[in-house]
Short mmCIF file of C-alpha atoms in Angstrom, two decimals:
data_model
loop_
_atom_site.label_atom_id
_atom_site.label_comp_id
_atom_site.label_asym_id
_atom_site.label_seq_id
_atom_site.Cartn_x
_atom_site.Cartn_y
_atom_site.Cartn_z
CA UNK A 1 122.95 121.99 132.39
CA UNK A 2 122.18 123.75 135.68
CA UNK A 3 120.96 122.47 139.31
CA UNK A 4 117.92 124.80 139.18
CA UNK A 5 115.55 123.17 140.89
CA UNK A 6 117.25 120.44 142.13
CA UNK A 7 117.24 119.14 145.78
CA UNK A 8 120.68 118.53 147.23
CA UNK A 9 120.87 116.76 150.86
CA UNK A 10 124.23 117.42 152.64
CA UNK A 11 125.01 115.94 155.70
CA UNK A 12 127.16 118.47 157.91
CA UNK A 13 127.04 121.50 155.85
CA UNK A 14 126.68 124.01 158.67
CA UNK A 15 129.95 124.91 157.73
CA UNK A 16 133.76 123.79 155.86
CA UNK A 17 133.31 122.03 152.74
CA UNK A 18 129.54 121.26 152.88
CA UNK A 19 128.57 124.60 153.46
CA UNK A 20 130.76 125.46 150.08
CA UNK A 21 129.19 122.80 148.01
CA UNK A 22 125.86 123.90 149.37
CA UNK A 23 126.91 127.54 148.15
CA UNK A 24 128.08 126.44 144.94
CA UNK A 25 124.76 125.05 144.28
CA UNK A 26 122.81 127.80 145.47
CA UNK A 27 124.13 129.83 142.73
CA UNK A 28 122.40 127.63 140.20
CA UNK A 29 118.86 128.39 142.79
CA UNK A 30 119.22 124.59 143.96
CA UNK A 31 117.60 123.56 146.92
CA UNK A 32 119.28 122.77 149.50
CA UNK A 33 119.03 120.49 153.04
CA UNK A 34 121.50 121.31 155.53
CA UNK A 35 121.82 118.19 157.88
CA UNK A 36 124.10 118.77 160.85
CA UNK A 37 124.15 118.79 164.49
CA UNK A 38 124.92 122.27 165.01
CA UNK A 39 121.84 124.32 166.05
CA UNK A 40 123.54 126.62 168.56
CA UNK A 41 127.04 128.34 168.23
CA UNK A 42 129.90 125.85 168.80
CA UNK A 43 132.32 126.98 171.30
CA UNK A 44 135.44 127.05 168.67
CA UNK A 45 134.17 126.82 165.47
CA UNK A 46 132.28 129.12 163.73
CA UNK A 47 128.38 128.32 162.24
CA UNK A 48 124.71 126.75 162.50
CA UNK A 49 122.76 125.09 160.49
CA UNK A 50 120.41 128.48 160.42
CA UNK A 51 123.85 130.62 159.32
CA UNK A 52 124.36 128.19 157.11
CA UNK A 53 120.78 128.69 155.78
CA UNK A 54 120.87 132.65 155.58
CA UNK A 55 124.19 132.00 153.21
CA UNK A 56 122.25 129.32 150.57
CA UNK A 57 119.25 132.13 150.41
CA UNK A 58 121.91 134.80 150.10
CA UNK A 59 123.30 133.01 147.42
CA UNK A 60 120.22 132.20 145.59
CA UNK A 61 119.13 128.88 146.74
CA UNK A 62 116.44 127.83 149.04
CA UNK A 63 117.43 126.99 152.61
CA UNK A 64 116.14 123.92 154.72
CA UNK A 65 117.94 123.89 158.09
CA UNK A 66 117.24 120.28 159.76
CA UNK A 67 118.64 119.61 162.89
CA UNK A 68 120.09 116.06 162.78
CA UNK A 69 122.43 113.61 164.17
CA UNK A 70 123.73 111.31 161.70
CA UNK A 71 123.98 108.08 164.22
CA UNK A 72 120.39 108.53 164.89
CA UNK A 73 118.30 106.35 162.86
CA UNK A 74 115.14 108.11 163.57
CA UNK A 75 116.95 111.36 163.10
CA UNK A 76 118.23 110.12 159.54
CA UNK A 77 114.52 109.07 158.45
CA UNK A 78 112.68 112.16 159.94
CA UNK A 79 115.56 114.26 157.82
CA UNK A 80 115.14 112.82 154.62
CA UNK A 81 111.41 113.08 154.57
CA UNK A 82 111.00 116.10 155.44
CA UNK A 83 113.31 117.47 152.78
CA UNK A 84 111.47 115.11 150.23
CA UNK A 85 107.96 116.75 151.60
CA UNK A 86 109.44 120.05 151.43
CA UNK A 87 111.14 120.22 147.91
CA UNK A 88 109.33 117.11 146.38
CA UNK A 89 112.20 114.41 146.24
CA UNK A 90 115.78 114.09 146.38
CA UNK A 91 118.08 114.40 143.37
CA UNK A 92 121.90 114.50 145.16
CA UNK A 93 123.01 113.63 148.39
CA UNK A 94 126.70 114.25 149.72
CA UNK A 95 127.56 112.27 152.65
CA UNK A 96 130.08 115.33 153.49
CA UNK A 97 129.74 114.80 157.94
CA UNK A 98 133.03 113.29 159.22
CA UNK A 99 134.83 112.39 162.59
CA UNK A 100 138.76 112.54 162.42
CA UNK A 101 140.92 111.85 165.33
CA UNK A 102 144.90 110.92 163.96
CA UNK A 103 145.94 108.78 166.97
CA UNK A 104 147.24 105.29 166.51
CA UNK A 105 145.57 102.07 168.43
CA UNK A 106 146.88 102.82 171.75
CA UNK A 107 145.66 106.57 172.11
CA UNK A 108 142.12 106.29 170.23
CA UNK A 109 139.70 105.92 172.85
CA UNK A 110 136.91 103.36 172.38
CA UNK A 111 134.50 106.19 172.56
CA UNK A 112 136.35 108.44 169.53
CA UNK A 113 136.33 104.86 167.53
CA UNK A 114 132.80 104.57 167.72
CA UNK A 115 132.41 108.54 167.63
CA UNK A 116 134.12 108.07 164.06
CA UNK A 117 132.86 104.67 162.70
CA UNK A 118 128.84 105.31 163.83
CA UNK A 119 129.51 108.86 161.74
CA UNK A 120 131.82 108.27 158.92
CA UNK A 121 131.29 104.54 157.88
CA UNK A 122 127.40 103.63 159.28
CA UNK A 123 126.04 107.06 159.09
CA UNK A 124 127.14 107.78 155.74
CA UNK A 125 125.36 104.04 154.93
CA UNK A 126 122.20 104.86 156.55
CA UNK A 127 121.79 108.58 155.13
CA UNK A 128 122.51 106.73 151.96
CA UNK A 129 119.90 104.05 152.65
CA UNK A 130 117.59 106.44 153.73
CA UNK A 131 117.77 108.62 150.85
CA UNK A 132 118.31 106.13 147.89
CA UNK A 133 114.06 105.48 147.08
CA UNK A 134 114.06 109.38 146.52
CA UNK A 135 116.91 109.00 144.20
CA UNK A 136 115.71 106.01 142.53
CA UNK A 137 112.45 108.30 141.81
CA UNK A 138 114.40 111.43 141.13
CA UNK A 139 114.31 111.13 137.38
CA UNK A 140 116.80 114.33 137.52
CA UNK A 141 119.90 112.67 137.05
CA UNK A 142 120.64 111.71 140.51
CA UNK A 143 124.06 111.58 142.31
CA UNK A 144 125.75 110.06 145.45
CA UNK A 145 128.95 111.86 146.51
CA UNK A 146 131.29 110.73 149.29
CA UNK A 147 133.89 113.16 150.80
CA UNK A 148 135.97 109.95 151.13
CA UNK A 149 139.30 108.75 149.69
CA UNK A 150 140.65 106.32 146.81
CA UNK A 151 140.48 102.90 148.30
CA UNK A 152 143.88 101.53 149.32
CA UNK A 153 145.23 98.78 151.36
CA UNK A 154 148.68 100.46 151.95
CA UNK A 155 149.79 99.98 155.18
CA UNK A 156 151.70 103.63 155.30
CA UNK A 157 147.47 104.84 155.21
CA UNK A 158 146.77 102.80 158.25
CA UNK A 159 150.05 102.45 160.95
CA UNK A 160 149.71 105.76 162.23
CA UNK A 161 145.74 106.19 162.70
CA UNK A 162 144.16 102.97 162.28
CA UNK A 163 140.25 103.79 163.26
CA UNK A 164 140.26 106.89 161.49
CA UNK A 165 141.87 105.15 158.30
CA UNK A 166 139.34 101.91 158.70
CA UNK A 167 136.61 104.75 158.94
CA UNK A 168 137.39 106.10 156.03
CA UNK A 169 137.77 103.46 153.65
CA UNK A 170 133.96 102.39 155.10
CA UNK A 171 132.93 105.55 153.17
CA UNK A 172 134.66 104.72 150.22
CA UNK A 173 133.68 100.81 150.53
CA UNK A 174 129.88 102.56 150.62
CA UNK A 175 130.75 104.01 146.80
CA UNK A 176 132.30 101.10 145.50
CA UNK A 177 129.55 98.94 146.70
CA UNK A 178 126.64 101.09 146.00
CA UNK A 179 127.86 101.97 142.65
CA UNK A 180 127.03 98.62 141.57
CA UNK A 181 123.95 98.06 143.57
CA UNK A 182 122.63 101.54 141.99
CA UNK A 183 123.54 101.36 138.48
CA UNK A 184 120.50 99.33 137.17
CA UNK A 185 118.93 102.84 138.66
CA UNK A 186 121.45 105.08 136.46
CA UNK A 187 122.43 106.86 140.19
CA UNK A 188 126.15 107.92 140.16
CA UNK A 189 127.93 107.09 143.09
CA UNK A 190 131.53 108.92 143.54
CA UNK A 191 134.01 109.70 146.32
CA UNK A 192 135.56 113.11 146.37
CA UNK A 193 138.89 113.72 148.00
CA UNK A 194 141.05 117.07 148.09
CA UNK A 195 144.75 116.78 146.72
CA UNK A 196 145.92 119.19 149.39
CA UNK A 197 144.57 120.36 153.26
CA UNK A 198 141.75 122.66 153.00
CA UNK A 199 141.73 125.35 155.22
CA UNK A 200 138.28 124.78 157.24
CA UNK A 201 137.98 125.91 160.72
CA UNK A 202 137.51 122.01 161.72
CA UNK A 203 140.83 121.43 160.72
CA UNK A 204 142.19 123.95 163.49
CA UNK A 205 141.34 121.32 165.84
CA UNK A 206 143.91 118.49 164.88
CA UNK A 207 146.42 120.86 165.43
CA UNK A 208 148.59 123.98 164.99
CA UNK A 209 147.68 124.73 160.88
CA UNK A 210 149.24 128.10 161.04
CA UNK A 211 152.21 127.11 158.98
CA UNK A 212 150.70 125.00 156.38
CA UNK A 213 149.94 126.00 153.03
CA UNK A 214 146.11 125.86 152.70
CA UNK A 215 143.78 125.85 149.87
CA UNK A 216 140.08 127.24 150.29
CA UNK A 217 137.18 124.90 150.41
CA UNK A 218 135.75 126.62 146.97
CA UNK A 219 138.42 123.68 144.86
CA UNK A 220 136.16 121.03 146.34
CA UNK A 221 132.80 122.75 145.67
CA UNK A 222 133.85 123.65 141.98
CA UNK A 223 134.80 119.86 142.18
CA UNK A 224 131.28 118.20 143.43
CA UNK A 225 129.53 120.80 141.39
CA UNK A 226 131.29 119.08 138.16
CA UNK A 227 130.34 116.01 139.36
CA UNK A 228 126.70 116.68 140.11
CA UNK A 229 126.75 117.60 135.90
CA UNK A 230 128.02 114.32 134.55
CA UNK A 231 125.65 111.60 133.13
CA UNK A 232 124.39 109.83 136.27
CA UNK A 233 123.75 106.75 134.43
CA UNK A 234 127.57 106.87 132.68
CA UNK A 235 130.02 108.17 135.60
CA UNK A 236 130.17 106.12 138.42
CA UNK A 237 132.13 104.52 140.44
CA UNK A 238 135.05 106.78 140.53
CA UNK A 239 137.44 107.56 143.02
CA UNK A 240 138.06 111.29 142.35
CA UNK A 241 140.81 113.89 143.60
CA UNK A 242 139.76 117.53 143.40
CA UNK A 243 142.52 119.23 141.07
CA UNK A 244 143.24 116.04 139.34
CA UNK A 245 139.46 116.43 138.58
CA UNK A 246 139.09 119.71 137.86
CA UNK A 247 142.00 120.12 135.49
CA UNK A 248 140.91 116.71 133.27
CA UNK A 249 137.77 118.69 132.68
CA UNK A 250 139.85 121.58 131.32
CA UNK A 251 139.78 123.52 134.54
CA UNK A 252 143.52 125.05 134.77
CA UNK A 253 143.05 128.11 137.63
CA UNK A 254 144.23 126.49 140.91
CA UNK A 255 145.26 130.06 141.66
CA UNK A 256 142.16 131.16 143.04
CA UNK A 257 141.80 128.27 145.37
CA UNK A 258 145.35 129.58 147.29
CA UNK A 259 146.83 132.54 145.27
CA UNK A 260 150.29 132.43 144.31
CA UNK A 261 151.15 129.46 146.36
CA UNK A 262 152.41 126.58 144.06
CA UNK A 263 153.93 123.97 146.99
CA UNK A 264 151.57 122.18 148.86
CA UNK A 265 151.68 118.96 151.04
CA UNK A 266 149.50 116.39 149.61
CA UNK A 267 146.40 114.79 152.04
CA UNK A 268 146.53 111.59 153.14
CA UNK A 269 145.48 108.61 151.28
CA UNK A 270 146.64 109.63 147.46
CA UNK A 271 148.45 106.94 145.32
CA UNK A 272 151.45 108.04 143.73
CA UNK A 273 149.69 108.05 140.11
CA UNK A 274 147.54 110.43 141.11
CA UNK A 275 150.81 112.97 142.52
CA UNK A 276 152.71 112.07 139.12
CA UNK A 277 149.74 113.03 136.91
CA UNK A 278 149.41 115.75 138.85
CA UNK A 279 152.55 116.66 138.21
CA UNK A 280 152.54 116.14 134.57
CA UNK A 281 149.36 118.46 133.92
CA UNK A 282 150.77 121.67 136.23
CA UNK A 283 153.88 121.67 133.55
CA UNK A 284 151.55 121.17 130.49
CA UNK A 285 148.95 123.20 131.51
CA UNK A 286 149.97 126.22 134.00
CA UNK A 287 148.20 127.36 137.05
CA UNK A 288 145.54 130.21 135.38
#
């Protein structure tokens, strides 16, 4: 099983993570709608949604650059049908566009709470709403993937960046829920979260990264790609962790996603199940 001739719509894949699942799939000559903001050069970060492009066509796949706000309702709509009058439909969508600001209730400004809630929680809803008759017609095994964490309630998740946590966990509310609402129509809706930072240029603006031990975005493109592969109407529902992922599928080399490093600091939001099992398949099964 392949993506050939599949249509993939990824919100904010001008660059980071999106832009390596949208490269992953290129490779299998998917096609491919990058949704983002970014139609000039940003200031700091690097990539447009028309660089973006001239990497998927590069890579094999074909390239529809659509310049879109995710809070914008008529944005959303106008997005998702022209990529389903371009390429015919919509098999997978990856709600992959995030806000993050890690300040606690005092420091988050009203305007950075809606900033992340109208882009993480309600825009990954409405893309989702938006796109769900196209999947529901797909007939191609269609997917919904979430760059969102396992659900928790811990409170060490949510005392020192309560929006951004609540945001979050509106993503991963949007899988739980929707996996159920979705099944009758054998779509697969999953959240996708890395194990460790991943070393994206977005990241460089929380903070000084320089000393942390970074893996490349490719682990969570390898990830989604496995994902997209899996029997729509059978996995669902799941609350996944990249290398956890990756190596229950028989995938053991987590070298070439950070070579020769073997210490990293998990990401936020991982139960300690998921760290022990972790640690359980590095001894059993080696790094290569």
């Amino acid at each position: 099983m392949s993506l050939q001739g599949k249509t993939l719509f990824i919100s904010g894949a001008s660059r980071g993570i999106g832009l390596a699942i949208a490269l992953r799939a290129a490779r299998d000559k998917a096609n491919i709608a990058i949704a983002a903001k970014t139609a000039t050069p940003h200031p700091t970060l690097p990539g447009t949604i028309y660089t973006a492009a001239e990497e998927i066509e590069k890579a094999g796949g074909t390239a529809l650059p659509i310049i879109c706000d995710i809070r914008d309702e008529e944005q959303v709509k106008s997005a998702i049908d022209q990529t389903a009058a371009k390429f015919g439909g919509i098999d997978i969508l990856v709600n992959n566009a995030s806000a993050i600001s890690l300040t606690n209730t005092q420091e988050t400004t009203v305007k950075k709470y809606d900033l992340m809630h109208s882009i993480n929680g309600r825009g990954t809803w409405m893309v989702s709403k938006y796109a769900i008759p196209h999947l529901i017609k797909s007939g191609k095994n269609p997917h919904i993937l979430n760059l969102s964490p396992p659900l928790s309630m811990k409170e060490e998740w949510f005392k020192n960046n309560v929006a951004y946590t609540m945001s979050k966990m509106n993503m991963s509310m949007c899988v739980l829920g929707m996996a159920g609402e979705l099944r009758r129509h054998k779509i697969g809706v999953n959240a996708l979260w890395p194990l460790t930072l991943i070393g994206t240029a977005a990241l460089t603006q929380v903070g000084d990264v320089s000393a942390m031990k970074l893996r490349t975005p490719d682990i969570m493109a390898d990830a989604a790609y496995e994902v997209f592969l899996k029997d729509s109407s059978k996995f669902s529902g799941n609350f996944l962790v990249d290398e956890l992922f990756l190596r229950r599928e028989g995938f053991t080399n987590m070298d070439q996603y950070a070579p020769g490093e073997r210490k990293f600091s998990p990401d936020f939001f991982l139960p300690d199940e998921v760290l022990e099992e972790i640690d359980e398949l590095r001894a059993s099964q080696g790094w290569k």
